[in-house]
mmCIF file of C-alpha atoms and ligand atoms in Angstrom:
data_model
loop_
_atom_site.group_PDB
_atom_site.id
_atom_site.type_symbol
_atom_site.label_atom_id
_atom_site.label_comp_id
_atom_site.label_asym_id
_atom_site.label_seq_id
_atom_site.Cartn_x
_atom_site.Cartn_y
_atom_site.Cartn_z
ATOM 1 C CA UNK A 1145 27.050 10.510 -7.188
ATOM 2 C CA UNK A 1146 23.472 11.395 -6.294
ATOM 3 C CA UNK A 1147 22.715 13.511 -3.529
ATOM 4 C CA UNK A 1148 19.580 11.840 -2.306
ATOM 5 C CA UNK A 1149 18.749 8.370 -3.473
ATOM 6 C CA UNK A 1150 14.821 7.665 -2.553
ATOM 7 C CA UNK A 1151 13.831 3.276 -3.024
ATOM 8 C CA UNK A 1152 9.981 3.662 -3.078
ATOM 9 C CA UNK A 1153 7.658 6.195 -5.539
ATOM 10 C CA UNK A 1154 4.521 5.748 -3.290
ATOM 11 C CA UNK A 1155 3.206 8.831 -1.998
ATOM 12 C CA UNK A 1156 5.990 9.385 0.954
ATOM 13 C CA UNK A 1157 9.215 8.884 -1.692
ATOM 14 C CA UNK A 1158 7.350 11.262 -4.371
ATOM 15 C CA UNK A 1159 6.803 13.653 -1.685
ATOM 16 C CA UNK A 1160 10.074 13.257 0.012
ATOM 17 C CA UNK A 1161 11.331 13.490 -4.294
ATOM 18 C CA UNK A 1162 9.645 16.724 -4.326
ATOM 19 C CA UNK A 1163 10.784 18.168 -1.154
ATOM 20 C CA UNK A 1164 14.591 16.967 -2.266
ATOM 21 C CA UNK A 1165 14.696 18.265 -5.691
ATOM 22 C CA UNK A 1166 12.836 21.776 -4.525
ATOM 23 C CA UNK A 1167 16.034 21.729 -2.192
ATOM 24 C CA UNK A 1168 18.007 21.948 -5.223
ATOM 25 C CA UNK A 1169 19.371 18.265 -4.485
ATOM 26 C CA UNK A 1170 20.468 15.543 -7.088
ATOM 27 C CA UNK A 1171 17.839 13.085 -6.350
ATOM 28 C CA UNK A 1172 17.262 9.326 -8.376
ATOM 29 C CA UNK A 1173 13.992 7.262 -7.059
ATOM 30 C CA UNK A 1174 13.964 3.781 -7.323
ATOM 31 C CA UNK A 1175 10.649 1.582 -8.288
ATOM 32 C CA UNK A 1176 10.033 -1.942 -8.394
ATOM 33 C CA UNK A 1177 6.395 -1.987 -9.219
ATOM 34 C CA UNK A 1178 4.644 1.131 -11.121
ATOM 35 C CA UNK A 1179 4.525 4.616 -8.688
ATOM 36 C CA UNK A 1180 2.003 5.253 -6.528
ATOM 37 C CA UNK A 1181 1.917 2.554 -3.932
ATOM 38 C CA UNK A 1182 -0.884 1.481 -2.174
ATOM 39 C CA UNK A 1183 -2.767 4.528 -2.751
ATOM 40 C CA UNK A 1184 -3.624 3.562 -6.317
ATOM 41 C CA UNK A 1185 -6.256 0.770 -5.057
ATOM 42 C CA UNK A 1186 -8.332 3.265 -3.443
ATOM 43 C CA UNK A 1187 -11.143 3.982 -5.380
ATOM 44 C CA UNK A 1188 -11.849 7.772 -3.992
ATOM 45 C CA UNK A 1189 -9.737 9.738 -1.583
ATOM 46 C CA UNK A 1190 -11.908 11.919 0.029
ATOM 47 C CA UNK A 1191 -9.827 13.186 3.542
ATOM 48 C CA UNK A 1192 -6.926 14.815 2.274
ATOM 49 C CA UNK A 1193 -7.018 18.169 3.339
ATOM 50 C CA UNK A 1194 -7.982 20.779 0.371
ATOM 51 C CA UNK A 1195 -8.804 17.631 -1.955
ATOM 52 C CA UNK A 1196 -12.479 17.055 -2.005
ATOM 53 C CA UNK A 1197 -12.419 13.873 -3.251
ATOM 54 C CA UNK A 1198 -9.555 12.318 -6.073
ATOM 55 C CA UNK A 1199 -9.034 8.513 -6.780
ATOM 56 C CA UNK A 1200 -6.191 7.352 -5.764
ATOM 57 C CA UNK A 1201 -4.436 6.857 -9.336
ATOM 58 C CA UNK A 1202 -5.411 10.358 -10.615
ATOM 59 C CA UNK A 1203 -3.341 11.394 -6.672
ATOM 60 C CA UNK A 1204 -0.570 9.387 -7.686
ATOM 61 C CA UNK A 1205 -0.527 10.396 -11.352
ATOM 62 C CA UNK A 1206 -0.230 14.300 -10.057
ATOM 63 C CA UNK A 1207 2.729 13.488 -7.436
ATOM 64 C CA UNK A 1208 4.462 11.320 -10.324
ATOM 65 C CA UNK A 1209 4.152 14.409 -12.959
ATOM 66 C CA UNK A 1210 4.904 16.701 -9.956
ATOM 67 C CA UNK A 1211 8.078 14.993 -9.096
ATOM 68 C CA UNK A 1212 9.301 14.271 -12.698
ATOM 69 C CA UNK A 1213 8.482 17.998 -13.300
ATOM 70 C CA UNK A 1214 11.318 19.239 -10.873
ATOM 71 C CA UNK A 1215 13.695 17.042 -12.380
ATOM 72 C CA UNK A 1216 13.613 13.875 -10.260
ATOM 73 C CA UNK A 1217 15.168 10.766 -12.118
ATOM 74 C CA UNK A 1218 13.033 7.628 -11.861
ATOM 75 C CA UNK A 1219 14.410 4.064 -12.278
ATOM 76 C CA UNK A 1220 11.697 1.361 -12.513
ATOM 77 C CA UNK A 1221 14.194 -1.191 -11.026
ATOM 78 C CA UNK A 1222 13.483 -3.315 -7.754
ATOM 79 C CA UNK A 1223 16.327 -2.519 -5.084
ATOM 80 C CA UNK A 1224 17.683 -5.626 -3.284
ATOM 81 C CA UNK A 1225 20.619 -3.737 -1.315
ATOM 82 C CA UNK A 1226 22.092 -0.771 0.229
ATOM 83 C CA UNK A 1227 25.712 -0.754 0.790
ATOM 84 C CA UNK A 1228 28.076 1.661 2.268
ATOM 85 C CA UNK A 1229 27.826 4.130 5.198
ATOM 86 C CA UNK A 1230 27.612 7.837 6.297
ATOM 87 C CA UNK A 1231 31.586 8.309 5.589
ATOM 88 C CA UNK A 1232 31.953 6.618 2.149
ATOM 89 C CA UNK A 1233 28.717 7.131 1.103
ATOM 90 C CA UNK A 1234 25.826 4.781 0.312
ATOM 91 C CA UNK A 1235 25.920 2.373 -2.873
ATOM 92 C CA UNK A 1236 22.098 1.438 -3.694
ATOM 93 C CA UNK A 1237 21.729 -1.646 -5.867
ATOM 94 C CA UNK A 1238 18.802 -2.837 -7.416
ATOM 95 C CA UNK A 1239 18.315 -6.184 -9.539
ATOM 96 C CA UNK A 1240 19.424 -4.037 -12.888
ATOM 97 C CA UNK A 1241 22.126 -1.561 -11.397
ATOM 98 C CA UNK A 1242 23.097 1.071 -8.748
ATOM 99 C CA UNK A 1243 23.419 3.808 -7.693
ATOM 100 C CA UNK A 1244 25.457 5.800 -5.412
ATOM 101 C CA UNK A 1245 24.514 8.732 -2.941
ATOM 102 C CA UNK A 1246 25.379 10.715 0.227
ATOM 103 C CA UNK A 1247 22.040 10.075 1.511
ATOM 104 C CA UNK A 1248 19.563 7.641 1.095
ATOM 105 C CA UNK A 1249 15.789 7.538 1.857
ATOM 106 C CA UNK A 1250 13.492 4.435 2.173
ATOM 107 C CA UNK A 1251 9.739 4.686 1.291
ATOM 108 C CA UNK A 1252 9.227 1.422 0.534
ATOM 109 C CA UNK A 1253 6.046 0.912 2.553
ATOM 110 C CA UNK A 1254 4.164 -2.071 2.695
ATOM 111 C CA UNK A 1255 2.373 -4.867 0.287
ATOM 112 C CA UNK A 1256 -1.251 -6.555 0.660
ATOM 113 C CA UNK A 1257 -1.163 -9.569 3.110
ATOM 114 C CA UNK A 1258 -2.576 -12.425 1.696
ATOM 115 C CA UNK A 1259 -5.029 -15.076 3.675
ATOM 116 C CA UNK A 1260 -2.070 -17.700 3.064
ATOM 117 C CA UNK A 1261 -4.612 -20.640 2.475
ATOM 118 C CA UNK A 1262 -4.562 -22.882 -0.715
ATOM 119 C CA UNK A 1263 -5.692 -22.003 -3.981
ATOM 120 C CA UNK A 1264 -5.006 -18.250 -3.594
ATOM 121 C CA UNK A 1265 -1.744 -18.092 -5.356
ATOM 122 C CA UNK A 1266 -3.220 -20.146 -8.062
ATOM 123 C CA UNK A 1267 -6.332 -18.107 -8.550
ATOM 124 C CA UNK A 1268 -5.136 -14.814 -8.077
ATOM 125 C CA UNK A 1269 -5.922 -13.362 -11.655
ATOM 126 C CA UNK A 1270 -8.341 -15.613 -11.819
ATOM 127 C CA UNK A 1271 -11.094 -14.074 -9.814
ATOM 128 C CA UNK A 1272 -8.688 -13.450 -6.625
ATOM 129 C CA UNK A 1273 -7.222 -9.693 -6.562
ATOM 130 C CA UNK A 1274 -5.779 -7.361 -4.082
ATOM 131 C CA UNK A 1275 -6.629 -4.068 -6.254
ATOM 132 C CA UNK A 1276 -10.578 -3.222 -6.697
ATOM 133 C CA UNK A 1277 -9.982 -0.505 -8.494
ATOM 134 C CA UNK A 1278 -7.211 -2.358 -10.779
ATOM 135 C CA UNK A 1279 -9.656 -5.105 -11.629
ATOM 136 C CA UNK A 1280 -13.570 -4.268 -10.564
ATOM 137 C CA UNK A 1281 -14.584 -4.037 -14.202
ATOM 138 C CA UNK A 1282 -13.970 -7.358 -15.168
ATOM 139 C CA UNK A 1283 -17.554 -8.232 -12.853
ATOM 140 C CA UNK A 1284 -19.873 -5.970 -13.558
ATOM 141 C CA UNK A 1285 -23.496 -7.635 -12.894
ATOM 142 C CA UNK A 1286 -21.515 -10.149 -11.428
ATOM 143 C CA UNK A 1287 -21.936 -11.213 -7.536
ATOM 144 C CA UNK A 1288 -18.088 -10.739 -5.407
ATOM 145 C CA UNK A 1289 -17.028 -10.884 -2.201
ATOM 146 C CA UNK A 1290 -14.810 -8.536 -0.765
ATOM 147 C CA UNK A 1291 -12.359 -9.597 2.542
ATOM 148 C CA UNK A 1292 -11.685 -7.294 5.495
ATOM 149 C CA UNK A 1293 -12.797 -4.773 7.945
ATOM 150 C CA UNK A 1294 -10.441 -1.784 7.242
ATOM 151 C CA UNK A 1295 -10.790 1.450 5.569
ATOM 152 C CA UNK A 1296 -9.595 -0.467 1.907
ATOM 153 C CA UNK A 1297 -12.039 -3.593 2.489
ATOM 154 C CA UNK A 1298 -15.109 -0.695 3.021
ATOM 155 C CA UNK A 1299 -14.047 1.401 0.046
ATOM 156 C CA UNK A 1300 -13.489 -1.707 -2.105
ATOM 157 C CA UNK A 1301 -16.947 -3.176 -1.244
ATOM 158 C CA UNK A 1302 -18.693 0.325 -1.788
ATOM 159 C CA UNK A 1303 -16.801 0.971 -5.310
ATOM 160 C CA UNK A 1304 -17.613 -2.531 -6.250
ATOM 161 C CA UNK A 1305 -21.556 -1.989 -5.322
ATOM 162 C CA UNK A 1306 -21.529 0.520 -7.991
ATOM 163 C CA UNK A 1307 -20.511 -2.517 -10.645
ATOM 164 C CA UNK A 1308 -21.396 -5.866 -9.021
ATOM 165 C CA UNK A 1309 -24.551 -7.263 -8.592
ATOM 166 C CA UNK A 1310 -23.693 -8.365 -5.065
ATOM 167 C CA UNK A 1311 -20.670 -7.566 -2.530
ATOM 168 C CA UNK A 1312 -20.674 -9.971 0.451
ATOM 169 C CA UNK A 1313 -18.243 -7.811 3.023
ATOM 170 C CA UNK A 1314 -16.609 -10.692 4.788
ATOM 171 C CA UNK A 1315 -14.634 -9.399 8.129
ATOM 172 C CA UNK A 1316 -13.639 -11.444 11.355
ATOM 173 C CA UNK A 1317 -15.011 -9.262 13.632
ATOM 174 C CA UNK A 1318 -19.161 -7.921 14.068
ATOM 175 C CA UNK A 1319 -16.982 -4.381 14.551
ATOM 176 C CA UNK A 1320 -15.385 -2.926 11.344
ATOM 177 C CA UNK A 1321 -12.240 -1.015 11.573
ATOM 178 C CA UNK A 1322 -13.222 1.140 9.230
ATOM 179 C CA UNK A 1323 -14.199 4.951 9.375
ATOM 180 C CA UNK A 1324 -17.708 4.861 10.883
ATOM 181 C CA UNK A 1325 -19.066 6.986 8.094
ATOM 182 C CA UNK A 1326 -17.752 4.350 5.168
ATOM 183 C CA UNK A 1327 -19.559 1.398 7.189
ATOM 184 C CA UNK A 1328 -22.842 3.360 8.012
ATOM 185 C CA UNK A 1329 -22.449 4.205 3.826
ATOM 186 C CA UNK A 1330 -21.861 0.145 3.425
ATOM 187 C CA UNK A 1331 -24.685 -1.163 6.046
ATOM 188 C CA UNK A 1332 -27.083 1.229 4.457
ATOM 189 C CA UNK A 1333 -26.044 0.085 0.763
ATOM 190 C CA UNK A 1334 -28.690 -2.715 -0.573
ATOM 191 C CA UNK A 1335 -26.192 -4.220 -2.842
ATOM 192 C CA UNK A 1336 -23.477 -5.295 0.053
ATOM 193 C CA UNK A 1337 -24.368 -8.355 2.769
ATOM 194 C CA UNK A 1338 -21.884 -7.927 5.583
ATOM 195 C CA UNK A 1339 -20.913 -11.698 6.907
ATOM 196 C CA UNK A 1340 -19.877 -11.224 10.103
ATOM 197 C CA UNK A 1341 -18.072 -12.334 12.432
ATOM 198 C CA UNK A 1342 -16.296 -14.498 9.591
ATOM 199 C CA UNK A 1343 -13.211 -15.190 7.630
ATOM 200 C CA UNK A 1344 -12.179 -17.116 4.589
ATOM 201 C CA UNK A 1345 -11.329 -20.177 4.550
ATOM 202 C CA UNK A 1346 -11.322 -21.977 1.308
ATOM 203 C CA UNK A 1347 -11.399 -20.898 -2.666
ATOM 204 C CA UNK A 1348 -13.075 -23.378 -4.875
ATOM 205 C CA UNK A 1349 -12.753 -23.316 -8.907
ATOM 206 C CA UNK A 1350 -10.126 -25.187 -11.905
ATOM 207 C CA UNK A 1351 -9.471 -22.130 -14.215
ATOM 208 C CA UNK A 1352 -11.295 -19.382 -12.364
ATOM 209 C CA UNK A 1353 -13.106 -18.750 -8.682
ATOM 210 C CA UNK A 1354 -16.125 -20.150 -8.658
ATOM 211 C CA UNK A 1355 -16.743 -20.115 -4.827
ATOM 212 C CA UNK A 1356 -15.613 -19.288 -1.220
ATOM 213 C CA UNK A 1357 -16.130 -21.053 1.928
ATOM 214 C CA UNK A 1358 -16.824 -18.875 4.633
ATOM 215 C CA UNK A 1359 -16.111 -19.580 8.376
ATOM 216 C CA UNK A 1360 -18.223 -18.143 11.575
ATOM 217 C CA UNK A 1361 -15.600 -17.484 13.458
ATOM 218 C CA UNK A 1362 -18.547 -17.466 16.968
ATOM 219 C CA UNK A 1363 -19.811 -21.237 15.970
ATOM 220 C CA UNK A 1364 -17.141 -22.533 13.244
ATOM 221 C CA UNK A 1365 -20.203 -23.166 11.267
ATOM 222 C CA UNK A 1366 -19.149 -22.720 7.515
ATOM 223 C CA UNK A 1367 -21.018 -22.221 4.183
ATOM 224 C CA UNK A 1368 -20.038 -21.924 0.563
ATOM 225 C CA UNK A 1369 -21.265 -18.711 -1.371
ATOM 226 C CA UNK A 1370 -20.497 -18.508 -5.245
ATOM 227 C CA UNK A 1371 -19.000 -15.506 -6.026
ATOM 228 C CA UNK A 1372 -16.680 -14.632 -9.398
ATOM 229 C CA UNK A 1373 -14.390 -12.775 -7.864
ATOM 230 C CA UNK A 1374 -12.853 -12.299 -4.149
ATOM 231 C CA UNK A 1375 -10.963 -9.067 -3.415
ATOM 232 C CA UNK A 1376 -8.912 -9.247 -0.413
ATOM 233 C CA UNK A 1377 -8.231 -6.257 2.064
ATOM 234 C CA UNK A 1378 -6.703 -7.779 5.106
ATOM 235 C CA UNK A 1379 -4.397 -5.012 5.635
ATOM 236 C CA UNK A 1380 -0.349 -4.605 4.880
ATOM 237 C CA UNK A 1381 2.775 -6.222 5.826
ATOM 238 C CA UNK A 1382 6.011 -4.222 5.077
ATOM 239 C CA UNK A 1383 7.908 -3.997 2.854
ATOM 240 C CA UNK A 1384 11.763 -3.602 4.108
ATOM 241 C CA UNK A 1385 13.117 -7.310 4.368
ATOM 242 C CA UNK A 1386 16.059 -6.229 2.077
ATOM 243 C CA UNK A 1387 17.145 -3.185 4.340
ATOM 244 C CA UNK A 1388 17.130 -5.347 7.528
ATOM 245 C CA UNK A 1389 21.091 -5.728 7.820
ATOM 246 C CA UNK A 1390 21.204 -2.130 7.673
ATOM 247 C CA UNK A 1391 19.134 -0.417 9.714
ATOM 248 C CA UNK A 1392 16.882 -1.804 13.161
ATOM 249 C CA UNK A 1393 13.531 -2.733 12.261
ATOM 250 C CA UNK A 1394 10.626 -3.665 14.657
ATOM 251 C CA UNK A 1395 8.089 -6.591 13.349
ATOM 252 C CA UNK A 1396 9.579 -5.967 9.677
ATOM 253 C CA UNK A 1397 8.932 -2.113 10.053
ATOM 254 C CA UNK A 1398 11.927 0.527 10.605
ATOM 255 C CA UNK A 1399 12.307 2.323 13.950
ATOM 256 C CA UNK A 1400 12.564 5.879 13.709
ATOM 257 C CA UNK A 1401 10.810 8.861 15.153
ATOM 258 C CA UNK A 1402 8.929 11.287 13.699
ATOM 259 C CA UNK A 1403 12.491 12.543 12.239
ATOM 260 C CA UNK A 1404 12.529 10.188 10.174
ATOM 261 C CA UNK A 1405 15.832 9.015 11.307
ATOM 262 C CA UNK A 1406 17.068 5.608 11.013
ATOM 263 C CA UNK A 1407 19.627 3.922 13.463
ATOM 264 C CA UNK A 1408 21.965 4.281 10.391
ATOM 265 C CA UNK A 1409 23.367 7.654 9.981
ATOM 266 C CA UNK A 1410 22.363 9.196 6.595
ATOM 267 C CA UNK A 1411 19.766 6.574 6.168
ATOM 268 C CA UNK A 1412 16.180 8.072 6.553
ATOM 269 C CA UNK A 1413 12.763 6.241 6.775
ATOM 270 C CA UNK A 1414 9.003 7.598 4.885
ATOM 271 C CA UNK A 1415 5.933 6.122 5.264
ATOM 272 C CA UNK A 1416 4.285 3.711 6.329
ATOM 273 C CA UNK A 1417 7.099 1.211 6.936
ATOM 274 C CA UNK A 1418 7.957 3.942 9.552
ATOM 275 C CA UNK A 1419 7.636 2.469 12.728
ATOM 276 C CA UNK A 1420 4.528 4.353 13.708
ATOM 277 C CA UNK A 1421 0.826 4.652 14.846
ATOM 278 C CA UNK A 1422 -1.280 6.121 12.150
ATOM 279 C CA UNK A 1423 -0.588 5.463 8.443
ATOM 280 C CA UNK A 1424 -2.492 7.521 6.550
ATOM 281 C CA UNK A 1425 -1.799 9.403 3.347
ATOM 282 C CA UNK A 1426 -1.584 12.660 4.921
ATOM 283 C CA UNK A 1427 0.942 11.277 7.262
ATOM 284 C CA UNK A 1428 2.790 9.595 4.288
ATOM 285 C CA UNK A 1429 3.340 13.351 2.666
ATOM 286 C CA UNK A 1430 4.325 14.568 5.786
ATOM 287 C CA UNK A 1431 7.088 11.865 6.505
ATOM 288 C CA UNK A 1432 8.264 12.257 2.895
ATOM 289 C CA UNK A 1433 8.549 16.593 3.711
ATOM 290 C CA UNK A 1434 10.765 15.879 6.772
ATOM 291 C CA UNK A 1435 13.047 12.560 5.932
ATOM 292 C CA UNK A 1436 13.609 14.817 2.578
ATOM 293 C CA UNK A 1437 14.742 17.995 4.590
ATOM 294 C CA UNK A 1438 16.585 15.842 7.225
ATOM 295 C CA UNK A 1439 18.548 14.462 4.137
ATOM 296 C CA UNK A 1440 19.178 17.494 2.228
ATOM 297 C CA UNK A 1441 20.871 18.821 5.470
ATOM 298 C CA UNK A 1442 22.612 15.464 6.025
ATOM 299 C CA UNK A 1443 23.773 15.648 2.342
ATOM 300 C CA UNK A 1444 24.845 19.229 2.778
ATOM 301 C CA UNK A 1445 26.912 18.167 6.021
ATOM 302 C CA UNK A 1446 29.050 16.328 3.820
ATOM 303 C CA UNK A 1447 30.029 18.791 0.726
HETATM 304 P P1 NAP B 126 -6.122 -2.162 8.034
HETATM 305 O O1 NAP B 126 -6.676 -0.866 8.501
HETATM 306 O O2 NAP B 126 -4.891 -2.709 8.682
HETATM 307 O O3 NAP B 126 -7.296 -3.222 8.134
HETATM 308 C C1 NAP B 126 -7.055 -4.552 7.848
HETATM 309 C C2 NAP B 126 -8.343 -5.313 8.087
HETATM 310 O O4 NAP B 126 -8.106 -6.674 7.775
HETATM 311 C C3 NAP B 126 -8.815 -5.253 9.542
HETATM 312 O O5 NAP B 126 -10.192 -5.124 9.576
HETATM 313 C C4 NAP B 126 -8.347 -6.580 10.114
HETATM 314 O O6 NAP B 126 -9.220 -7.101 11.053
HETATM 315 C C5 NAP B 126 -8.385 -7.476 8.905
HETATM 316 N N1 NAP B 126 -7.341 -8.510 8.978
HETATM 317 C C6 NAP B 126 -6.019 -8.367 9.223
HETATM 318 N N2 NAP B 126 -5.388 -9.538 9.164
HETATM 319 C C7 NAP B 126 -6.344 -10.453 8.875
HETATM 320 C C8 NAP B 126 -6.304 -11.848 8.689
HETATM 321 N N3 NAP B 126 -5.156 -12.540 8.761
HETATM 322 N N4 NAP B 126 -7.469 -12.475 8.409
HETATM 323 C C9 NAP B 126 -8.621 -11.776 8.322
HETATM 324 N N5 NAP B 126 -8.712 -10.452 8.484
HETATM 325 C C10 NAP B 126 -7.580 -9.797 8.760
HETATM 326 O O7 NAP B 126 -5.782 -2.156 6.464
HETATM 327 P P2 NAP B 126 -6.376 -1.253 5.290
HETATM 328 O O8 NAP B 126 -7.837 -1.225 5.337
HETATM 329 O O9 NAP B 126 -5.726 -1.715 4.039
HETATM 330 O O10 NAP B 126 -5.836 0.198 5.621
HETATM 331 C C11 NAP B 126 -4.421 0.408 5.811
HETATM 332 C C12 NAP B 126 -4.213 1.844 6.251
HETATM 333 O O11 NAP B 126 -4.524 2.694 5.170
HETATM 334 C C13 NAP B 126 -5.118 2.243 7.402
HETATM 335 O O12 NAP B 126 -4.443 3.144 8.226
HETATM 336 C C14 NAP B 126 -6.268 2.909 6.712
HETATM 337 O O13 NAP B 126 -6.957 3.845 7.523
HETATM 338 C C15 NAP B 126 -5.549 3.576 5.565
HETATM 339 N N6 NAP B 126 -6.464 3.802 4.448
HETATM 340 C C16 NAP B 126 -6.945 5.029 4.309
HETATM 341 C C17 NAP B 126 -7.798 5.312 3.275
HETATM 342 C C18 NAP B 126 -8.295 6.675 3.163
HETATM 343 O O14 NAP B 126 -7.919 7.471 4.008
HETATM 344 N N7 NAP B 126 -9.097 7.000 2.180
HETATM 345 C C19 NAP B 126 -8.193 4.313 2.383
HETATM 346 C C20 NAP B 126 -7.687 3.041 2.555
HETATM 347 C C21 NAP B 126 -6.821 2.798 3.614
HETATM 348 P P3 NAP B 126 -9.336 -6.469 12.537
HETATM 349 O O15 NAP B 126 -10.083 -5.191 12.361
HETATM 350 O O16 NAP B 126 -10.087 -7.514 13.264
HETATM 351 O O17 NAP B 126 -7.932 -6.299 13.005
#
């Protein structure tokens, strides 16, 4: 039996990995998609303290050694179920096998939300991508239109300016959510035309995109505007749907405080599915540091 079993290798379950295995804890961390969350489509991080700047795969690659270093096990096996409680212990099962442990952290964050309108399924691949940094080389001189008003859409659209020809930055809103310094860096950029206030609303093309049609959202006027490829930043949904008989969630995300602690005994929350009001990666470390420690002492309690 594990001491600490961790379902999510984004930056919260490495750090909480880290923390766990530093405690001297037998620790396995589950992953159903390759380590380092979200934070691997971010082109540059440049606000985590003591790290001038870093992309976001190199920060993920350094947790991922960093944890695997101390002796952390890694399965790369989607979990569909956690079984048990505090007194028997916890049975983790992904699609492959499980795992059993006194303790159990989740970390399993949240995944891109997509427009939900026809043809995006289809083309995704195809010129339609969540990850700018994954697949922003594949249009180089090529004109693309980025979706979204948040830190990501603002990043994506200035890494992209760097390859493309042209970025339109579609967002719904004339105000971007973003940090004011990425926008002022955006409006300022001759390569990106915001289109605002606007959203998406249709995705033309057989094989590949070929087009969007874009929606004012003040007059409902809308336009076409070719473009090879659309990258899509509308933000996160999370990620717990298969932990909801377990522990109380809150629109999808787990309620706990900033201990971390689930309304499951033993069961401990990281991250950005945390129930919370700033997700950040800083804030994603931090919850990783304390759900870790609160299980270590949990999984002391017991021995
Ligand atoms: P976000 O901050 O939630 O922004 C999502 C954007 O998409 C918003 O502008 C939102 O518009 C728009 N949106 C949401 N649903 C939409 C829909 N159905 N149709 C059209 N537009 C929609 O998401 P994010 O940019 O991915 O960032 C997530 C978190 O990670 C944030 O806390 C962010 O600060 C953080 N982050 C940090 C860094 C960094 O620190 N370097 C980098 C990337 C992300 P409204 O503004 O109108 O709501």
């Amino acid at each position: 039996m594990a001491d600490i079993v961790i379902i999510g290798a984004g930056p919260a379950g490495m750090s909480a990995a880290i923390y766990a295995r530093r405690a001297g804890m037998e620790t396995v961390v589950f992953e159903g998609n390759m380590y380092g969350g979200q934070i691997v489509n971010t082109p540059e991080v440049e606000n985590y303290p003591a790290i001038q700047k870093i992309s976001g795969f190199d920060f993920a690659e350094n947790l991922y050694n960093q944890m695997k270093d101390l002796g952390a096990k890694v399965k790369f096996e989607p979990v569909v179920a956690i079984e048990g409680d505090a007194e028997t212990g916890f049975t983790v099962r992904s699609e492959y096998s499980s795992e059993h442990a006194k303790a159990v952290i989740i970390a399993t964050g949240a995944k891109n939300r997509h427009i939900g309108i026809e043809n995006e399924e289809r083309l995704t691949g195809h010129g339609i991508s969540y990850c700018a940094t994954c697949d922003g080389a594949f249009f180089k001189g090529k004109e693309v239109a980025v979706f979204g008003g948040g830190n990501t859409a603002v990043e994506d659209a200035l890494y992209l300016a760097n390859l493309a020809s042209k970025v339109y930055l579609v967002h719904r809103r004339n105000q971007f959510r973003a940090e004011e310094t990425l926008v002022n860096s955006a409006k300022s950029n001759p390569v990106i035309e915001t289109v605002t206030p606007a959203i998406v609303t249709g995705l033309k093309g057989d094989s590949k995109l070929t087009a969007i049609a874009v929606s004012d959202v003040s007059t409902g006027r809308e336009r076409m505007i070719d473009v090879d490829a659309l990258f899509i930043a509308i933000g996160q949904i999370p990620a717990a749907a298969p932990f909801a008989n377990i522990v109380d969630q809150q629109d999808g995300y787990i309620v706990a405080g900033e201990d971390c602690k689930t309304s499951a005994k033993g069961i401990f929350v990281a991250g950005d599915g945390r129930t919370k009001s700033v997700r950040q990666l800083t804030t994603a470390a931090a919850d990783g540091a304390v759900a870790a420690l609160a299980a270590c002492e949990f999984a002391r309690s017991l021995s």
